[in-house]
């Protein structure tokens, strides 16, 4: 996670400004499934944080249990360079 945050801080000025303010509050965790065209269904556990002073903006932090199917799928995407440019949509079923 620190490497991800460092990368966002270096590459995205808006993220850097929001991150520096540290004005988020926890909204809780939810279950969500994301269909991915290369690895199939991704269902990480995630927590949602509301960004204070920015109505309608949220920070979504997803995690996978080590060695779980979700972790293996995410590792596969990362190793093939598919992370970053791939858009996903939520499966609301």
PDB file of N, CA and C in Angstrom:
ATOM      1  N   UNK A   1       0.808  -1.186   0.000  1.00  0.00           N
ATOM      2  CA  UNK A   1       0.000   0.000   0.000  1.00  0.00           C
ATOM      3  C   UNK A   1       0.862   1.265   0.000  1.00  0.00           C
ATOM      4  N   UNK A   2       1.953   1.321   0.761  1.00  0.00           N
ATOM      5  CA  UNK A   2       2.777   2.538   0.728  1.00  0.00           C
ATOM      6  C   UNK A   2       3.304   2.870  -0.664  1.00  0.00           C
ATOM      7  N   UNK A   3       3.673   1.856  -1.448  1.00  0.00           N
ATOM      8  CA  UNK A   3       4.181   2.118  -2.799  1.00  0.00           C
ATOM      9  C   UNK A   3       3.082   2.695  -3.684  1.00  0.00           C
ATOM     10  N   UNK A   4       1.866   2.196  -3.539  1.00  0.00           N
ATOM     11  CA  UNK A   4       0.740   2.725  -4.303  1.00  0.00           C
ATOM     12  C   UNK A   4       0.499   4.189  -3.955  1.00  0.00           C
ATOM     13  N   UNK A   5       0.473   4.490  -2.678  1.00  0.00           N
ATOM     14  CA  UNK A   5       0.247   5.879  -2.239  1.00  0.00           C
ATOM     15  C   UNK A   5       1.364   6.783  -2.715  1.00  0.00           C
ATOM     16  N   UNK A   6       2.607   6.312  -2.605  1.00  0.00           N
ATOM     17  CA  UNK A   6       3.741   7.119  -3.082  1.00  0.00           C
ATOM     18  C   UNK A   6       3.620   7.418  -4.577  1.00  0.00           C
ATOM     19  N   UNK A   7       3.212   6.416  -5.351  1.00  0.00           N
ATOM     20  CA  UNK A   7       3.041   6.613  -6.786  1.00  0.00           C
ATOM     21  C   UNK A   7       1.941   7.619  -7.097  1.00  0.00           C
ATOM     22  N   UNK A   8       0.831   7.515  -6.394  1.00  0.00           N
ATOM     23  CA  UNK A   8      -0.260   8.470  -6.600  1.00  0.00           C
ATOM     24  C   UNK A   8       0.146   9.879  -6.189  1.00  0.00           C
ATOM     25  N   UNK A   9       0.884   9.987  -5.100  1.00  0.00           N
ATOM     26  CA  UNK A   9       1.343  11.305  -4.658  1.00  0.00           C
ATOM     27  C   UNK A   9       2.260  11.944  -5.693  1.00  0.00           C
ATOM     28  N   UNK A  10       3.100  11.134  -6.317  1.00  0.00           N
ATOM     29  CA  UNK A  10       4.051  11.658  -7.301  1.00  0.00           C
ATOM     30  C   UNK A  10       3.387  12.006  -8.631  1.00  0.00           C
ATOM     31  N   UNK A  11       2.326  11.289  -8.987  1.00  0.00           N
ATOM     32  CA  UNK A  11       1.759  11.433 -10.322  1.00  0.00           C
ATOM     33  C   UNK A  11       0.447  12.197 -10.395  1.00  0.00           C
ATOM     34  N   UNK A  12      -0.203  12.437  -9.269  1.00  0.00           N
ATOM     35  CA  UNK A  12      -1.532  13.036  -9.322  1.00  0.00           C
ATOM     36  C   UNK A  12      -1.631  14.170  -8.302  1.00  0.00           C
ATOM     37  N   UNK A  13      -1.599  15.378  -8.803  1.00  0.00           N
ATOM     38  CA  UNK A  13      -1.601  16.555  -7.929  1.00  0.00           C
ATOM     39  C   UNK A  13      -2.873  16.627  -7.082  1.00  0.00           C
ATOM     40  N   UNK A  14      -4.016  16.314  -7.683  1.00  0.00           N
ATOM     41  CA  UNK A  14      -5.267  16.373  -6.922  1.00  0.00           C
ATOM     42  C   UNK A  14      -5.250  15.371  -5.768  1.00  0.00           C
ATOM     43  N   UNK A  15      -4.758  14.151  -6.040  1.00  0.00           N
ATOM     44  CA  UNK A  15      -4.645  13.158  -4.977  1.00  0.00           C
ATOM     45  C   UNK A  15      -3.718  13.663  -3.874  1.00  0.00           C
ATOM     46  N   UNK A  16      -2.593  14.256  -4.256  1.00  0.00           N
ATOM     47  CA  UNK A  16      -1.627  14.760  -3.274  1.00  0.00           C
ATOM     48  C   UNK A  16      -2.258  15.814  -2.365  1.00  0.00           C
ATOM     49  N   UNK A  17      -3.049  16.705  -2.942  1.00  0.00           N
ATOM     50  CA  UNK A  17      -3.715  17.737  -2.134  1.00  0.00           C
ATOM     51  C   UNK A  17      -4.704  17.095  -1.164  1.00  0.00           C
ATOM     52  N   UNK A  18      -5.537  16.185  -1.686  1.00  0.00           N
ATOM     53  CA  UNK A  18      -6.527  15.525  -0.822  1.00  0.00           C
ATOM     54  C   UNK A  18      -5.847  14.685   0.254  1.00  0.00           C
ATOM     55  N   UNK A  19      -4.794  13.976  -0.121  1.00  0.00           N
ATOM     56  CA  UNK A  19      -4.084  13.130   0.843  1.00  0.00           C
ATOM     57  C   UNK A  19      -3.458  13.971   1.954  1.00  0.00           C
ATOM     58  N   UNK A  20      -2.912  15.104   1.605  1.00  0.00           N
ATOM     59  CA  UNK A  20      -2.242  15.948   2.609  1.00  0.00           C
ATOM     60  C   UNK A  20      -3.217  16.477   3.652  1.00  0.00           C
ATOM     61  N   UNK A  21      -4.475  16.628   3.272  1.00  0.00           N
ATOM     62  CA  UNK A  21      -5.467  17.146   4.220  1.00  0.00           C
ATOM     63  C   UNK A  21      -5.915  16.095   5.222  1.00  0.00           C
ATOM     64  N   UNK A  22      -5.780  14.821   4.867  1.00  0.00           N
ATOM     65  CA  UNK A  22      -6.168  13.720   5.748  1.00  0.00           C
ATOM     66  C   UNK A  22      -7.591  13.895   6.285  1.00  0.00           C
ATOM     67  N   UNK A  23      -8.488  14.371   5.431  1.00  0.00           N
ATOM     68  CA  UNK A  23      -9.856  14.609   5.874  1.00  0.00           C
ATOM     69  C   UNK A  23     -10.824  13.585   5.286  1.00  0.00           C
ATOM     70  N   UNK A  24     -10.648  12.336   5.718  1.00  0.00           N
ATOM     71  CA  UNK A  24     -11.550  11.269   5.305  1.00  0.00           C
ATOM     72  C   UNK A  24     -12.182  10.648   6.538  1.00  0.00           C
ATOM     73  N   UNK A  25     -13.329  10.064   6.371  1.00  0.00           N
ATOM     74  CA  UNK A  25     -13.967   9.340   7.465  1.00  0.00           C
ATOM     75  C   UNK A  25     -14.424   7.985   6.944  1.00  0.00           C
ATOM     76  N   UNK A  26     -14.432   6.992   7.804  1.00  0.00           N
ATOM     77  CA  UNK A  26     -14.730   5.629   7.414  1.00  0.00           C
ATOM     78  C   UNK A  26     -16.230   5.440   7.263  1.00  0.00           C
ATOM     79  N   UNK A  27     -16.656   4.854   6.144  1.00  0.00           N
ATOM     80  CA  UNK A  27     -18.073   4.565   5.925  1.00  0.00           C
ATOM     81  C   UNK A  27     -18.402   3.102   6.159  1.00  0.00           C
ATOM     82  N   UNK A  28     -17.403   2.264   6.255  1.00  0.00           N
ATOM     83  CA  UNK A  28     -17.643   0.855   6.484  1.00  0.00           C
ATOM     84  C   UNK A  28     -17.186   0.003   5.323  1.00  0.00           C
ATOM     85  N   UNK A  29     -17.340  -1.285   5.493  1.00  0.00           N
ATOM     86  CA  UNK A  29     -16.950  -2.218   4.452  1.00  0.00           C
ATOM     87  C   UNK A  29     -18.173  -2.812   3.774  1.00  0.00           C
ATOM     88  N   UNK A  30     -17.992  -3.221   2.538  1.00  0.00           N
ATOM     89  CA  UNK A  30     -19.081  -3.821   1.779  1.00  0.00           C
ATOM     90  C   UNK A  30     -18.516  -4.924   0.900  1.00  0.00           C
ATOM     91  N   UNK A  31     -19.405  -5.755   0.408  1.00  0.00           N
ATOM     92  CA  UNK A  31     -19.000  -6.779  -0.546  1.00  0.00           C
ATOM     93  C   UNK A  31     -19.367  -6.301  -1.948  1.00  0.00           C
ATOM     94  N   UNK A  32     -18.466  -6.418  -2.855  1.00  0.00           N
ATOM     95  CA  UNK A  32     -18.695  -5.988  -4.236  1.00  0.00           C
ATOM     96  C   UNK A  32     -17.945  -6.941  -5.155  1.00  0.00           C
ATOM     97  N   UNK A  33     -18.525  -7.256  -6.276  1.00  0.00           N
ATOM     98  CA  UNK A  33     -17.873  -8.108  -7.268  1.00  0.00           C
ATOM     99  C   UNK A  33     -17.617  -7.297  -8.521  1.00  0.00           C
ATOM    100  N   UNK A  34     -16.402  -7.410  -9.029  1.00  0.00           N
ATOM    101  CA  UNK A  34     -16.006  -6.706 -10.237  1.00  0.00           C
ATOM    102  C   UNK A  34     -15.667  -7.739 -11.313  1.00  0.00           C
ATOM    103  N   UNK A  35     -16.381  -7.745 -12.427  1.00  0.00           N
ATOM    104  CA  UNK A  35     -16.006  -8.661 -13.505  1.00  0.00           C
ATOM    105  C   UNK A  35     -14.812  -8.089 -14.268  1.00  0.00           C
ATOM    106  N   UNK A  36     -13.819  -8.912 -14.515  1.00  0.00           N
ATOM    107  CA  UNK A  36     -12.650  -8.458 -15.260  1.00  0.00           C
ATOM    108  C   UNK A  36     -12.497  -9.337 -16.492  1.00  0.00           C
ATOM    109  N   UNK A  37     -12.283  -8.736 -17.660  1.00  0.00           N
ATOM    110  CA  UNK A  37     -12.234  -9.532 -18.898  1.00  0.00           C
ATOM    111  C   UNK A  37     -11.073 -10.513 -18.981  1.00  0.00           C
ATOM    112  N   UNK A  38     -10.009 -10.302 -18.208  1.00  0.00           N
ATOM    113  CA  UNK A  38      -8.854 -11.205 -18.299  1.00  0.00           C
ATOM    114  C   UNK A  38      -8.830 -12.280 -17.221  1.00  0.00           C
ATOM    115  N   UNK A  39      -9.282 -11.972 -16.021  1.00  0.00           N
ATOM    116  CA  UNK A  39      -9.156 -12.938 -14.929  1.00  0.00           C
ATOM    117  C   UNK A  39     -10.485 -13.348 -14.312  1.00  0.00           C
ATOM    118  N   UNK A  40     -11.574 -12.801 -14.804  1.00  0.00           N
ATOM    119  CA  UNK A  40     -12.876 -13.189 -14.269  1.00  0.00           C
ATOM    120  C   UNK A  40     -13.303 -12.331 -13.087  1.00  0.00           C
ATOM    121  N   UNK A  41     -14.059 -12.923 -12.220  1.00  0.00           N
ATOM    122  CA  UNK A  41     -14.654 -12.184 -11.101  1.00  0.00           C
ATOM    123  C   UNK A  41     -13.619 -11.867 -10.026  1.00  0.00           C
ATOM    124  N   UNK A  42     -13.620 -10.624  -9.623  1.00  0.00           N
ATOM    125  CA  UNK A  42     -12.797 -10.176  -8.497  1.00  0.00           C
ATOM    126  C   UNK A  42     -13.748  -9.741  -7.389  1.00  0.00           C
ATOM    127  N   UNK A  43     -13.557 -10.277  -6.215  1.00  0.00           N
ATOM    128  CA  UNK A  43     -14.425  -9.937  -5.095  1.00  0.00           C
ATOM    129  C   UNK A  43     -13.579  -9.646  -3.858  1.00  0.00           C
ATOM    130  N   UNK A  44     -12.809  -8.557  -3.894  1.00  0.00           N
ATOM    131  CA  UNK A  44     -11.990  -8.230  -2.724  1.00  0.00           C
ATOM    132  C   UNK A  44     -12.848  -7.687  -1.585  1.00  0.00           C
ATOM    133  N   UNK A  45     -12.334  -7.825  -0.382  1.00  0.00           N
ATOM    134  CA  UNK A  45     -12.951  -7.147   0.760  1.00  0.00           C
ATOM    135  C   UNK A  45     -12.513  -5.691   0.652  1.00  0.00           C
ATOM    136  N   UNK A  46     -13.395  -4.786   0.917  1.00  0.00           N
ATOM    137  CA  UNK A  46     -12.973  -3.402   0.828  1.00  0.00           C
ATOM    138  C   UNK A  46     -13.667  -2.516   1.841  1.00  0.00           C
ATOM    139  N   UNK A  47     -13.015  -1.412   2.101  1.00  0.00           N
ATOM    140  CA  UNK A  47     -13.544  -0.399   2.989  1.00  0.00           C
ATOM    141  C   UNK A  47     -13.710   0.884   2.186  1.00  0.00           C
ATOM    142  N   UNK A  48     -14.724   1.646   2.525  1.00  0.00           N
ATOM    143  CA  UNK A  48     -15.004   2.896   1.838  1.00  0.00           C
ATOM    144  C   UNK A  48     -14.836   4.045   2.821  1.00  0.00           C
ATOM    145  N   UNK A  49     -14.139   5.071   2.381  1.00  0.00           N
ATOM    146  CA  UNK A  49     -13.923   6.268   3.199  1.00  0.00           C
ATOM    147  C   UNK A  49     -14.467   7.479   2.459  1.00  0.00           C
ATOM    148  N   UNK A  50     -15.219   8.303   3.151  1.00  0.00           N
ATOM    149  CA  UNK A  50     -15.745   9.525   2.553  1.00  0.00           C
ATOM    150  C   UNK A  50     -14.703  10.622   2.684  1.00  0.00           C
ATOM    151  N   UNK A  51     -14.490  11.361   1.615  1.00  0.00           N
ATOM    152  CA  UNK A  51     -13.546  12.468   1.639  1.00  0.00           C
ATOM    153  C   UNK A  51     -14.307  13.702   2.126  1.00  0.00           C
ATOM    154  N   UNK A  52     -13.916  14.192   3.280  1.00  0.00           N
ATOM    155  CA  UNK A  52     -14.583  15.360   3.837  1.00  0.00           C
ATOM    156  C   UNK A  52     -14.259  16.577   2.981  1.00  0.00           C
ATOM    157  N   UNK A  53     -15.155  17.513   2.920  1.00  0.00           N
ATOM    158  CA  UNK A  53     -15.012  18.739   2.123  1.00  0.00           C
ATOM    159  C   UNK A  53     -15.014  18.470   0.627  1.00  0.00           C
ATOM    160  N   UNK A  54     -15.413  17.272   0.216  1.00  0.00           N
ATOM    161  CA  UNK A  54     -15.538  16.936  -1.207  1.00  0.00           C
ATOM    162  C   UNK A  54     -16.756  16.027  -1.356  1.00  0.00           C
ATOM    163  N   UNK A  55     -17.951  16.596  -1.265  1.00  0.00           N
ATOM    164  CA  UNK A  55     -19.171  15.785  -1.316  1.00  0.00           C
ATOM    165  C   UNK A  55     -19.205  14.864  -2.539  1.00  0.00           C
ATOM    166  N   UNK A  56     -19.580  13.623  -2.286  1.00  0.00           N
ATOM    167  CA  UNK A  56     -19.692  12.658  -3.368  1.00  0.00           C
ATOM    168  C   UNK A  56     -18.398  11.972  -3.746  1.00  0.00           C
ATOM    169  N   UNK A  57     -17.299  12.295  -3.078  1.00  0.00           N
ATOM    170  CA  UNK A  57     -16.012  11.638  -3.375  1.00  0.00           C
ATOM    171  C   UNK A  57     -15.698  10.633  -2.272  1.00  0.00           C
ATOM    172  N   UNK A  58     -15.234   9.458  -2.725  1.00  0.00           N
ATOM    173  CA  UNK A  58     -14.929   8.382  -1.796  1.00  0.00           C
ATOM    174  C   UNK A  58     -13.600   7.730  -2.159  1.00  0.00           C
ATOM    175  N   UNK A  59     -12.926   7.230  -1.151  1.00  0.00           N
ATOM    176  CA  UNK A  59     -11.706   6.462  -1.345  1.00  0.00           C
ATOM    177  C   UNK A  59     -12.066   5.010  -1.059  1.00  0.00           C
ATOM    178  N   UNK A  60     -11.870   4.149  -2.016  1.00  0.00           N
ATOM    179  CA  UNK A  60     -12.193   2.741  -1.904  1.00  0.00           C
ATOM    180  C   UNK A  60     -10.888   1.965  -1.781  1.00  0.00           C
ATOM    181  N   UNK A  61     -10.741   1.210  -0.699  1.00  0.00           N
ATOM    182  CA  UNK A  61      -9.521   0.438  -0.457  1.00  0.00           C
ATOM    183  C   UNK A  61      -9.891  -1.035  -0.443  1.00  0.00           C
ATOM    184  N   UNK A  62      -9.412  -1.748  -1.454  1.00  0.00           N
ATOM    185  CA  UNK A  62      -9.711  -3.170  -1.559  1.00  0.00           C
ATOM    186  C   UNK A  62      -8.521  -4.021  -1.154  1.00  0.00           C
ATOM    187  N   UNK A  63      -8.804  -5.124  -0.493  1.00  0.00           N
ATOM    188  CA  UNK A  63      -7.750  -6.042  -0.076  1.00  0.00           C
ATOM    189  C   UNK A  63      -8.178  -7.479  -0.378  1.00  0.00           C
ATOM    190  N   UNK A  64      -7.195  -8.335  -0.495  1.00  0.00           N
ATOM    191  CA  UNK A  64      -7.461  -9.758  -0.718  1.00  0.00           C
ATOM    192  C   UNK A  64      -6.698 -10.559   0.321  1.00  0.00           C
ATOM    193  N   UNK A  65      -7.316 -11.622   0.790  1.00  0.00           N
ATOM    194  CA  UNK A  65      -6.630 -12.513   1.722  1.00  0.00           C
ATOM    195  C   UNK A  65      -5.433 -13.143   1.010  1.00  0.00           C
ATOM    196  N   UNK A  66      -4.276 -13.222   1.660  1.00  0.00           N
ATOM    197  CA  UNK A  66      -3.108 -13.844   1.032  1.00  0.00           C
ATOM    198  C   UNK A  66      -3.435 -15.265   0.557  1.00  0.00           C
ATOM    199  N   UNK A  67      -2.964 -15.587  -0.641  1.00  0.00           N
ATOM    200  CA  UNK A  67      -3.111 -16.910  -1.254  1.00  0.00           C
ATOM    201  C   UNK A  67      -4.555 -17.258  -1.622  1.00  0.00           C
ATOM    202  N   UNK A  68      -5.460 -16.296  -1.541  1.00  0.00           N
ATOM    203  CA  UNK A  68      -6.854 -16.547  -1.926  1.00  0.00           C
ATOM    204  C   UNK A  68      -6.982 -16.475  -3.447  1.00  0.00           C
ATOM    205  N   UNK A  69      -8.084 -16.972  -3.998  1.00  0.00           N
ATOM    206  CA  UNK A  69      -8.290 -16.843  -5.450  1.00  0.00           C
ATOM    207  C   UNK A  69      -8.237 -15.388  -5.919  1.00  0.00           C
ATOM    208  N   UNK A  70      -8.794 -14.483  -5.140  1.00  0.00           N
ATOM    209  CA  UNK A  70      -8.761 -13.060  -5.513  1.00  0.00           C
ATOM    210  C   UNK A  70      -7.318 -12.557  -5.532  1.00  0.00           C
ATOM    211  N   UNK A  71      -6.526 -12.925  -4.537  1.00  0.00           N
ATOM    212  CA  UNK A  71      -5.121 -12.501  -4.492  1.00  0.00           C
ATOM    213  C   UNK A  71      -4.356 -13.034  -5.701  1.00  0.00           C
ATOM    214  N   UNK A  72      -4.618 -14.284  -6.083  1.00  0.00           N
ATOM    215  CA  UNK A  72      -3.932 -14.862  -7.252  1.00  0.00           C
ATOM    216  C   UNK A  72      -4.338 -14.141  -8.539  1.00  0.00           C
ATOM    217  N   UNK A  73      -5.614 -13.800  -8.665  1.00  0.00           N
ATOM    218  CA  UNK A  73      -6.070 -13.083  -9.864  1.00  0.00           C
ATOM    219  C   UNK A  73      -5.454 -11.688  -9.941  1.00  0.00           C
ATOM    220  N   UNK A  74      -5.416 -10.992  -8.811  1.00  0.00           N
ATOM    221  CA  UNK A  74      -4.805  -9.664  -8.793  1.00  0.00           C
ATOM    222  C   UNK A  74      -3.317  -9.738  -9.111  1.00  0.00           C
ATOM    223  N   UNK A  75      -2.636 -10.750  -8.569  1.00  0.00           N
ATOM    224  CA  UNK A  75      -1.208 -10.928  -8.856  1.00  0.00           C
ATOM    225  C   UNK A  75      -0.991 -11.207 -10.339  1.00  0.00           C
ATOM    226  N   UNK A  76      -1.895 -11.971 -10.934  1.00  0.00           N
ATOM    227  CA  UNK A  76      -1.800 -12.266 -12.358  1.00  0.00           C
ATOM    228  C   UNK A  76      -1.929 -10.989 -13.189  1.00  0.00           C
ATOM    229  N   UNK A  77      -2.876 -10.135 -12.829  1.00  0.00           N
ATOM    230  CA  UNK A  77      -3.026  -8.860 -13.538  1.00  0.00           C
ATOM    231  C   UNK A  77      -1.778  -8.010 -13.397  1.00  0.00           C
ATOM    232  N   UNK A  78      -1.255  -7.942 -12.188  1.00  0.00           N
ATOM    233  CA  UNK A  78      -0.072  -7.120 -11.930  1.00  0.00           C
ATOM    234  C   UNK A  78       1.124  -7.644 -12.715  1.00  0.00           C
ATOM    235  N   UNK A  79       1.317  -8.947 -12.726  1.00  0.00           N
ATOM    236  CA  UNK A  79       2.484  -9.518 -13.407  1.00  0.00           C
ATOM    237  C   UNK A  79       2.406  -9.361 -14.927  1.00  0.00           C
ATOM    238  N   UNK A  80       1.208  -9.192 -15.466  1.00  0.00           N
ATOM    239  CA  UNK A  80       1.044  -9.009 -16.907  1.00  0.00           C
ATOM    240  C   UNK A  80       0.887  -7.546 -17.293  1.00  0.00           C
ATOM    241  N   UNK A  81       1.111  -6.644 -16.336  1.00  0.00           N
ATOM    242  CA  UNK A  81       1.066  -5.218 -16.636  1.00  0.00           C
ATOM    243  C   UNK A  81      -0.327  -4.677 -16.910  1.00  0.00           C
ATOM    244  N   UNK A  82      -1.367  -5.390 -16.467  1.00  0.00           N
ATOM    245  CA  UNK A  82      -2.736  -4.951 -16.748  1.00  0.00           C
ATOM    246  C   UNK A  82      -3.276  -3.994 -15.702  1.00  0.00           C
ATOM    247  N   UNK A  83      -2.551  -3.775 -14.634  1.00  0.00           N
ATOM    248  CA  UNK A  83      -3.030  -2.884 -13.577  1.00  0.00           C
ATOM    249  C   UNK A  83      -2.802  -1.446 -13.999  1.00  0.00           C
ATOM    250  N   UNK A  84      -3.790  -0.604 -13.779  1.00  0.00           N
ATOM    251  CA  UNK A  84      -3.643   0.811 -14.068  1.00  0.00           C
ATOM    252  C   UNK A  84      -4.448   1.284 -15.245  1.00  0.00           C
ATOM    253  N   UNK A  85      -4.422   0.565 -16.358  1.00  0.00           N
ATOM    254  CA  UNK A  85      -5.147   1.023 -17.536  1.00  0.00           C
ATOM    255  C   UNK A  85      -6.468   0.316 -17.739  1.00  0.00           C
ATOM    256  N   UNK A  86      -6.832  -0.567 -16.859  1.00  0.00           N
ATOM    257  CA  UNK A  86      -8.024  -1.379 -17.041  1.00  0.00           C
ATOM    258  C   UNK A  86      -9.184  -0.788 -16.244  1.00  0.00           C
ATOM    259  N   UNK A  87     -10.297  -0.564 -16.887  1.00  0.00           N
ATOM    260  CA  UNK A  87     -11.458  -0.085 -16.149  1.00  0.00           C
ATOM    261  C   UNK A  87     -12.334  -1.268 -15.822  1.00  0.00           C
ATOM    262  N   UNK A  88     -12.954  -1.215 -14.672  1.00  0.00           N
ATOM    263  CA  UNK A  88     -13.875  -2.260 -14.254  1.00  0.00           C
ATOM    264  C   UNK A  88     -15.185  -1.604 -13.862  1.00  0.00           C
ATOM    265  N   UNK A  89     -16.255  -2.366 -13.956  1.00  0.00           N
ATOM    266  CA  UNK A  89     -17.540  -1.872 -13.519  1.00  0.00           C
ATOM    267  C   UNK A  89     -18.056  -2.798 -12.440  1.00  0.00           C
ATOM    268  N   UNK A  90     -18.822  -2.258 -11.546  1.00  0.00           N
ATOM    269  CA  UNK A  90     -19.327  -3.052 -10.436  1.00  0.00           C
ATOM    270  C   UNK A  90     -20.458  -3.953 -10.900  1.00  0.00           C
ATOM    271  N   UNK A  91     -20.444  -5.201 -10.443  1.00  0.00           N
ATOM    272  CA  UNK A  91     -21.530  -6.135 -10.673  1.00  0.00           C
ATOM    273  C   UNK A  91     -22.486  -5.979  -9.511  1.00  0.00           C
ATOM    274  N   UNK A  92     -23.632  -5.428  -9.739  1.00  0.00           N
ATOM    275  CA  UNK A  92     -24.553  -5.070  -8.658  1.00  0.00           C
ATOM    276  C   UNK A  92     -25.519  -6.205  -8.311  1.00  0.00           C
ATOM    277  N   UNK A  93     -25.227  -7.422  -8.731  1.00  0.00           N
ATOM    278  CA  UNK A  93     -26.125  -8.542  -8.418  1.00  0.00           C
ATOM    279  C   UNK A  93     -26.076  -8.905  -6.971  1.00  0.00           C
TER     280      UNK A  93
END
